[in-house]
Each structure stands twice: as structure tokens, then as C-alpha cells.
CSV table of C-alpha atoms and ligand atoms in Angstrom, one decimal:
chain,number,residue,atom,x,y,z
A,1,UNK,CA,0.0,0.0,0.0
A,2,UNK,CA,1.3,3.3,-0.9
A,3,UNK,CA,0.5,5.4,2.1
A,4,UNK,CA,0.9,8.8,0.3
A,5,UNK,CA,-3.3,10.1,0.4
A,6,UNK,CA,-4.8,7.1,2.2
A,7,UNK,CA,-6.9,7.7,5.3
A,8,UNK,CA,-5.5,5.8,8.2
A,9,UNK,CA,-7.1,5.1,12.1
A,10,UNK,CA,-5.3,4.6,14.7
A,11,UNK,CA,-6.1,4.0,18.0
A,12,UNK,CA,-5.1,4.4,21.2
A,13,UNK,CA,-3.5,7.6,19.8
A,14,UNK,CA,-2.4,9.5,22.8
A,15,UNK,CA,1.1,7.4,23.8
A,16,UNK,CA,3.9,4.8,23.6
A,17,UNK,CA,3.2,2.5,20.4
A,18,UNK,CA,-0.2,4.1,19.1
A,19,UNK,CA,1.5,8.2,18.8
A,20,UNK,CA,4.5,7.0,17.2
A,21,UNK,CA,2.3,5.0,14.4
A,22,UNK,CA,0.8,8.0,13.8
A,23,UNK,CA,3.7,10.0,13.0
A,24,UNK,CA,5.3,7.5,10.9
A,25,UNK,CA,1.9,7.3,8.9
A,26,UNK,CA,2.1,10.8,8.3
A,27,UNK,CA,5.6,11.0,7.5
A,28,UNK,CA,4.6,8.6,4.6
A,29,UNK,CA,2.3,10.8,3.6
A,30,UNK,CA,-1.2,9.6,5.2
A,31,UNK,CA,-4.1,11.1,6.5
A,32,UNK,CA,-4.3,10.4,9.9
A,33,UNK,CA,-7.3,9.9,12.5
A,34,UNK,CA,-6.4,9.0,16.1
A,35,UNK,CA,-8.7,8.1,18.9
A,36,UNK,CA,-8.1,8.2,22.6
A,37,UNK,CA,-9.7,9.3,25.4
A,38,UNK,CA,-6.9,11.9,26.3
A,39,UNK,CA,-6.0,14.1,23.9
A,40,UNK,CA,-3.3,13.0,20.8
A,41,UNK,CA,-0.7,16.1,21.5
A,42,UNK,CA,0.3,16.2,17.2
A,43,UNK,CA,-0.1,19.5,15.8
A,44,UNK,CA,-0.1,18.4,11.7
A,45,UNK,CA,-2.3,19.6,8.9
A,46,UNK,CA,-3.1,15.7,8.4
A,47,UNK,CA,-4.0,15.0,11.6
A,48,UNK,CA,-7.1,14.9,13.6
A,49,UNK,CA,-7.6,13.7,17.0
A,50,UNK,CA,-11.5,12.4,17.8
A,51,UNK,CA,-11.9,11.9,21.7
A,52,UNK,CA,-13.3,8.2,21.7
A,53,UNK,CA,-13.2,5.8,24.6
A,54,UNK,CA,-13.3,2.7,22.7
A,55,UNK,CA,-14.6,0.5,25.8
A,56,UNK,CA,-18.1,2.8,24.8
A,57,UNK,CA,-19.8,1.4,21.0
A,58,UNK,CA,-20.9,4.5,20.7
A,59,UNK,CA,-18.1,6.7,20.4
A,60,UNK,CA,-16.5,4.7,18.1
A,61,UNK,CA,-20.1,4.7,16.2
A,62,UNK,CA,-19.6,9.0,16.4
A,63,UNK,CA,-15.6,8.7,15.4
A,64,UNK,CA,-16.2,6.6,12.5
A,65,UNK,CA,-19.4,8.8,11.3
A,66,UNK,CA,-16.6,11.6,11.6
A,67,UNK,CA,-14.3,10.0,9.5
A,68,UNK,CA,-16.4,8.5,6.9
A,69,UNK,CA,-18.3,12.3,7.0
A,70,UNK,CA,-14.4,13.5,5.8
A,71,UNK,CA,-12.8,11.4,4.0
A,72,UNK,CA,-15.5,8.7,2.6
A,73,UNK,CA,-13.3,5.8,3.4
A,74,UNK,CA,-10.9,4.2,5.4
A,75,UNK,CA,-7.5,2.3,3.9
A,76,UNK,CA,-6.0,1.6,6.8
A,77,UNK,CA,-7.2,0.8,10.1
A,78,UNK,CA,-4.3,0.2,13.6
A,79,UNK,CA,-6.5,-1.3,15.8
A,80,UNK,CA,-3.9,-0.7,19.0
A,81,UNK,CA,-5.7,0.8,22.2
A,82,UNK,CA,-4.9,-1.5,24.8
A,83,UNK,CA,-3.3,-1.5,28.3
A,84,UNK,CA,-2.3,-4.7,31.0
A,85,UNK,CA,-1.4,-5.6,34.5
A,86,UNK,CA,0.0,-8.8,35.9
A,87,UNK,CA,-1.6,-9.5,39.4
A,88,UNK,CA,-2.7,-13.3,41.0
A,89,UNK,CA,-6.3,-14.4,40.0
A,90,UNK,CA,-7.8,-13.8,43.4
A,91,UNK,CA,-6.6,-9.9,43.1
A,92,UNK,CA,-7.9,-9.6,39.9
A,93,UNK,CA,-12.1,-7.1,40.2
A,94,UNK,CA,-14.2,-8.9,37.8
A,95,UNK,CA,-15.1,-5.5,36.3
A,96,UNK,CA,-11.2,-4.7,35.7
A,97,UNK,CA,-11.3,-8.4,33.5
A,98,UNK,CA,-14.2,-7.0,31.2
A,99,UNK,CA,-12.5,-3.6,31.0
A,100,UNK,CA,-9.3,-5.2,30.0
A,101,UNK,CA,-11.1,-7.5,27.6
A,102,UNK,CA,-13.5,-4.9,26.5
A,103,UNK,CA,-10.0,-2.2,25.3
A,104,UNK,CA,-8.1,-5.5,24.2
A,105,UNK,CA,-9.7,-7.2,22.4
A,106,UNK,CA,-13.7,-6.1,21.7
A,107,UNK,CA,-12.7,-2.7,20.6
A,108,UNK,CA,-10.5,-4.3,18.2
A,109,UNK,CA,-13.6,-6.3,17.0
A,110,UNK,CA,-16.1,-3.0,17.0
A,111,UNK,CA,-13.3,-1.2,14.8
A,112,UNK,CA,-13.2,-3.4,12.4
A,113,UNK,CA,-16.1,-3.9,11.5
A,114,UNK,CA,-16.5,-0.3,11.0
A,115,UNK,CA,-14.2,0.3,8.1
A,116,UNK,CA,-14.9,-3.7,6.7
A,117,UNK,CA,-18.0,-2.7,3.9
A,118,UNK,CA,-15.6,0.1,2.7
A,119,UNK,CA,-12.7,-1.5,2.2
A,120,UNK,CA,-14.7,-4.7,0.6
A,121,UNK,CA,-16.8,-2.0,-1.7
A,122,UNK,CA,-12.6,-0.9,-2.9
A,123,UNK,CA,-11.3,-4.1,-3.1
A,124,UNK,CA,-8.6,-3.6,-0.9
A,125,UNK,CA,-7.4,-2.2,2.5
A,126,UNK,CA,-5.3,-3.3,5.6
A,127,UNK,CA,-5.8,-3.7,9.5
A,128,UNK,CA,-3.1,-3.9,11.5
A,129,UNK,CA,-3.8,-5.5,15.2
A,130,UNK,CA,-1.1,-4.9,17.6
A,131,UNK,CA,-0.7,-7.8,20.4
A,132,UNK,CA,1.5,-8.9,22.2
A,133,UNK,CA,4.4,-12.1,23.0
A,134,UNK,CA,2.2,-12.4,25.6
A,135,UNK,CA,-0.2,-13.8,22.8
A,136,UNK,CA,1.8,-16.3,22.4
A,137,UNK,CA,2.8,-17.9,25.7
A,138,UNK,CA,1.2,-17.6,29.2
A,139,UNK,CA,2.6,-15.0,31.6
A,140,UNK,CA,2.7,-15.0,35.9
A,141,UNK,CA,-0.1,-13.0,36.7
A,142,UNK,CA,-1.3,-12.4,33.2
A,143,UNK,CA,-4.3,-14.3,33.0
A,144,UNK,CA,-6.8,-11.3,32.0
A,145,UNK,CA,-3.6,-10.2,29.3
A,146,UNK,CA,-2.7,-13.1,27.7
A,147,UNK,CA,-6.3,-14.1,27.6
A,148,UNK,CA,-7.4,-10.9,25.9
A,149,UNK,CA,-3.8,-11.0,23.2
A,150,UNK,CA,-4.1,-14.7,22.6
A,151,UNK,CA,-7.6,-13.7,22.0
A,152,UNK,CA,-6.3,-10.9,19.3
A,153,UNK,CA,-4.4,-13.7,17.5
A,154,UNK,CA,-7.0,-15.7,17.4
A,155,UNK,CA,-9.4,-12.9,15.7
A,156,UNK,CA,-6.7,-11.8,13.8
A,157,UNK,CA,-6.0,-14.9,11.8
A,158,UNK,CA,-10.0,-15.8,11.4
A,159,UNK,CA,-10.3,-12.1,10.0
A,160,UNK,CA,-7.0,-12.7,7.9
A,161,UNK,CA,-8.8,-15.5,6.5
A,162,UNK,CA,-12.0,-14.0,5.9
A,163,UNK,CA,-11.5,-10.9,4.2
A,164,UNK,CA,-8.0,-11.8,2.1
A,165,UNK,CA,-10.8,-12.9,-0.9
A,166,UNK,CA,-11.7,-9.1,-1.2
A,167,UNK,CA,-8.3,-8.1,-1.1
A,168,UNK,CA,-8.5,-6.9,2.1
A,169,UNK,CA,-4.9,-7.7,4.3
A,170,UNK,CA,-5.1,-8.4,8.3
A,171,UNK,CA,-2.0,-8.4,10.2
A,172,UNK,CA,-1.0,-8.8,14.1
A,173,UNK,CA,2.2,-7.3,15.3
A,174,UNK,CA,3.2,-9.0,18.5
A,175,UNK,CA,5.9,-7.0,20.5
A,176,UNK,CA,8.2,-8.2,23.0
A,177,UNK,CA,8.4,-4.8,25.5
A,178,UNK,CA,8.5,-1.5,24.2
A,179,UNK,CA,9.3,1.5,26.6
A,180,UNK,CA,6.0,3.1,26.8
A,181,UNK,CA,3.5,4.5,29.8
A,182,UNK,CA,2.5,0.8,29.2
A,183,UNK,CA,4.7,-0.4,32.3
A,184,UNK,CA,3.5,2.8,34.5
A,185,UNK,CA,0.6,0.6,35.3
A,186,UNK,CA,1.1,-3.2,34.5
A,187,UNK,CA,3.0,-3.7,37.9
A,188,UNK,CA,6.1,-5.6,36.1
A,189,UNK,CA,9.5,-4.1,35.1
A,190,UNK,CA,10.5,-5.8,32.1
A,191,UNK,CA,15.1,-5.5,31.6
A,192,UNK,CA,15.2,-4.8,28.5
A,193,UNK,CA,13.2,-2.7,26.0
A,194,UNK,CA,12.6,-1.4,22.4
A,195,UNK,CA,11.5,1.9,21.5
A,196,UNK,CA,7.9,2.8,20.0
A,197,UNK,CA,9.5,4.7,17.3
A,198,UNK,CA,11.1,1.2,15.7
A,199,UNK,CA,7.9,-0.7,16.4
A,200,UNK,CA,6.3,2.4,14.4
A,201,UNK,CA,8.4,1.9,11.8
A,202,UNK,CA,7.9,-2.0,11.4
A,203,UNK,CA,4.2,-1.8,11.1
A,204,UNK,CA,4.8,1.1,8.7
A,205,UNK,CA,6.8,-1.3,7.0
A,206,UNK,CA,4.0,-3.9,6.7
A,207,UNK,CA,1.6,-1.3,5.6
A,208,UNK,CA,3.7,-0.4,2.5
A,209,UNK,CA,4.6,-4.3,1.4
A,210,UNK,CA,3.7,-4.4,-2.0
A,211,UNK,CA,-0.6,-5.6,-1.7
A,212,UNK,CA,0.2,-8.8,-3.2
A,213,UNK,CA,2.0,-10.0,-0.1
A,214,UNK,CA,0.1,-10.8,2.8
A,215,UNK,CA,2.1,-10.7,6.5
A,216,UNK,CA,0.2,-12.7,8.8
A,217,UNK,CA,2.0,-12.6,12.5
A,218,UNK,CA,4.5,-10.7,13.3
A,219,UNK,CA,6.7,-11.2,16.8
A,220,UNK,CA,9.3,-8.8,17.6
A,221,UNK,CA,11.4,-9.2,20.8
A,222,UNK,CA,14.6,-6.8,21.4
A,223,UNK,CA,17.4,-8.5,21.4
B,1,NAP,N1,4.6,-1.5,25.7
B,1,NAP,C1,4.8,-2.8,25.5
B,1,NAP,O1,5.8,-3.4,26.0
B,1,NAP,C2,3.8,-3.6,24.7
B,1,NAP,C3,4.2,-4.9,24.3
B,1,NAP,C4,3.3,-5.6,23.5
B,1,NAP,C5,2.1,-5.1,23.2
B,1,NAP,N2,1.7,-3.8,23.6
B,1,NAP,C6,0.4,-3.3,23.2
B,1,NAP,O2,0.6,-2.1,22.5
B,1,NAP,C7,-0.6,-1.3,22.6
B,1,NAP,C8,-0.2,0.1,22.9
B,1,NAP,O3,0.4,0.1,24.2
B,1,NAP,P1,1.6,1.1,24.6
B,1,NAP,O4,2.7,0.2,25.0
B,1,NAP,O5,1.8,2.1,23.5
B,1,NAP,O6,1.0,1.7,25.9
B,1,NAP,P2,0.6,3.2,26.3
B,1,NAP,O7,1.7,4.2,26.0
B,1,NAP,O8,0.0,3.1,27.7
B,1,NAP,O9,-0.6,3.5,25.2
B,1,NAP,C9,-1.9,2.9,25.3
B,1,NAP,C10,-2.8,3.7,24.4
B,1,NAP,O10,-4.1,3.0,24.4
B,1,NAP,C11,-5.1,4.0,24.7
B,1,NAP,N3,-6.2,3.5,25.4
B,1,NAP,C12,-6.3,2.7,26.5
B,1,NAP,N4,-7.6,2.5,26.9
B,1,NAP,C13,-8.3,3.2,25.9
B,1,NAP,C14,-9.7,3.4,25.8
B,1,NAP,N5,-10.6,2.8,26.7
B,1,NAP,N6,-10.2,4.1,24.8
B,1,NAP,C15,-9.3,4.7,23.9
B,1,NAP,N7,-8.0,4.5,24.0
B,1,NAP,C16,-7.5,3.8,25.0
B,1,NAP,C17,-4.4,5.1,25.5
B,1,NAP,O11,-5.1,6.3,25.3
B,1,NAP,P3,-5.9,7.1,26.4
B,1,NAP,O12,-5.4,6.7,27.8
B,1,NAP,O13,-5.7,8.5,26.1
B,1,NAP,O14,-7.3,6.7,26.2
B,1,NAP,C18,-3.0,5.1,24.9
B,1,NAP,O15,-3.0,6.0,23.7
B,1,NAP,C19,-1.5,-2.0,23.6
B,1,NAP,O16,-2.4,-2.8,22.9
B,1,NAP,C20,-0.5,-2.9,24.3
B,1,NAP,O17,-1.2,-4.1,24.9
B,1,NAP,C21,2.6,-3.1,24.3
């Protein structure tokens, strides 16, 4: 996909993974929508920040309407909004599980669906899910994380599946850690780290394959 006048979403906007994706996207060129619930602080002509908590269907109903209103379709959708903590089962609030599985993973599933009928009316497209090593292999403490990324997988590949006959491309980028506000709240201290602007500049990379090749799963680690 050449990103140069596409209209991308993003979400989770504000920080760490989601802001650096957006900059990259509009260093190549894009139009760019982000959505968070705290303002995205990026001051570009191409960019356009819609205050959407995307635990709530309808604000992502209002954001999309907004975009759709603008731009009359969607190329490129980063479904990335997300957030963890690691804590044993019996610590764990019930109503913290479904907020972490309604951000994680049903967000991802509301988003999609969004931008799907436009991007199957243009016979192409790409959505980019972003989750996690901890997708891949259980974690101490992670049981409401790992659930909610394996989940991701899991969605990503049946979607992958689903919509590649239109044309349409799903991928799932699954970091290792990056240094973002991420940690500020998952009560673990990872040692080693890579830095939002590379894992920007990966998915970027994806994006901008040539749309005949179709990256399924992604897993970066630092090194
Ligand atoms: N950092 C890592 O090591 C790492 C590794 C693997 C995967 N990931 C995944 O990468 C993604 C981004 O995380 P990050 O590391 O960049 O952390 P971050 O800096 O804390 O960013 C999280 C983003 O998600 C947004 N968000 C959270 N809840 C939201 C809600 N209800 N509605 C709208 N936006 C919401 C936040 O915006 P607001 O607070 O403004 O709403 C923020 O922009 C997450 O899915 C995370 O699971 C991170």
C-alpha cells in the first residue's frame, strides 16, 4: 500500500506504540485519525484527533461517522488501544477483567467492523492489530492479558482468513516490550526494552509491502 493520500485510524492515539504510528503514517504521507480518550498532543495539517473511549460502542459509532463524513473511506485501520497488568487471580475485580477485555480485544472487533464494507466495496485495505508475545505464551499473573492477546491472535488470523478474498490484508504485530506508559501501570519491570518509534516503523513497513504480499504474524522481541 502506498501510504501517500490514504486515510488511516489509529487507535489508542495519545502514547507509547499508538502516537509513534501516527507520526510515521504521516511521515509517509497519510491522512491520519487517532482516537483516545486523552488528547493525541500532534499538531499536523493531516491529523485529527476524535476523543473516543473505545470500551463505549458509541463513540467509536460518532468517530467513525466523523471520519467516513471527511474522508468517505478508510485504507487503513491500527487497531492498538490497549493497556495490562500482571496481578494473581484472586486480586484480579471482575469489572477490571471486562474492561481489559472490552479495550483489548472487543474494541478491536467494534473497529473493524466499521471500516470492513468500505474496504470490501474498494477491493482492498489493511488492519493492523497490535498484540503482544504475551499472545503467544502464558505469563505469571497475566491471566486477563494473555487471555485478551491470545484472543487478538485468534481474531486476527479468522479475520485474515475472511477478508484476504476481497483483497483486504489483516495483520497482528506481537511486541516483545517497548518503553512506553504501558509499564506505569502493568506492575512488572521488564530488563530490556525497544522503543515505540522502531515498532512504528515496522508496522509502517508492513503497511507499505507491495498488496500482493500478505504478513500474517508478526513477533518482535529486542534483542
Ligand atoms: N509496551 C509494551 O511493551 C507492549 C508490548 C506488547 C504489546 N503492547 C500493546 O501495545 C498497545 C499500545 O500500548 P503502549 O505500549 O503504547 O502503551 P501506552 O503508552 O499506555 O498507550 C496505550 C494507548 O491506548 C489507549 N487506550 C487505552 N484505553 C483506551 C480506551 N478505553 N479508549 C481509547 N484509547 C485507549 C491510550 O489512550 P488514552 O489513555 O488517552 O485513552 C493510549 O493511547 C497495547 O495494545 C498494548 O497491549 C505493548
Amino acid at each position: 500500500m502506498n501510504l501517500a493520500e490514504t486515510t488511516a485510524v489509529v487507535t489508542g492515539s495519545s502514547s507509547g506504540i499508538g502516537l509513534a504510528v501516527c507520526r510515521a503514517l504521516l511521515d509517509a504521507g497519510a491522512s491520519v485519525y487517532g482516537l483516545s480518550r486523552r488528547e493525541t498532543a500532534l499538531d499536523h495539517e493531516r491529523f485529527r484527533w476524535l476523543q473516543t473511549d473505545v470500551t463505549i460502542e458509541t463513540e467509536i459509532d460518532r468517530a467513525f461517522e466523523a471520519v467516513f463524513a471527511e474522508r468517505g473511506r478508510v485504507e487503513l485501520l491500527v487497531n492498538n488501544a490497549g493497556f495490562g497488568f500482571f496481578r494473581d487471580i484472586e486480586l484480579i475485580d471482575p469489572a477490571e477483567w471486562r474492561k481489559l477485555i472490552d479495550t483489548n480485544l472487543t474494541a478491536m472487533f467494534l473497529c473493524s467492523r466499521k471500516v470492513v464494507p468500505s474496504m470490501k466495496a474498494a477491493g482492498c485495505g489493511m488492519i493492523v492489530n497490535v498484540g503482544s508475545v504475551a499472545g503467544k505464551r502464558g505469563i505469571k499473573g497475566g491471566t486477563a492479558y494473555c487471555a485478551s492477546k491470545f484472543a487478538v491472535n485468534g481474531f486476527s488470523e479468522s479475520l485474515m482468513e475472511e477478508l484476504r478474498e476481497f483483497g483486504i490484508r489483516v495483520a497482528c504485530v506481537n511486541p516483545g516490550s517497548v518503553m512506553t506508559e504501558f509499564f506505569d501501570h502493568a506492575g512488572i519491570e521488564p530488563k530490556k526494552f525497544m522503543q515505540p518509534g522502531d515498532l512504528a516503523r515496522l508496522i509502517v513497513s508492513l503497511v507499505e509491502l507491495p498488496d500482493t504480499m500478505l504478513p500474517g504474524d508478526v513477533t518482535v522481541r529486542p534483542l
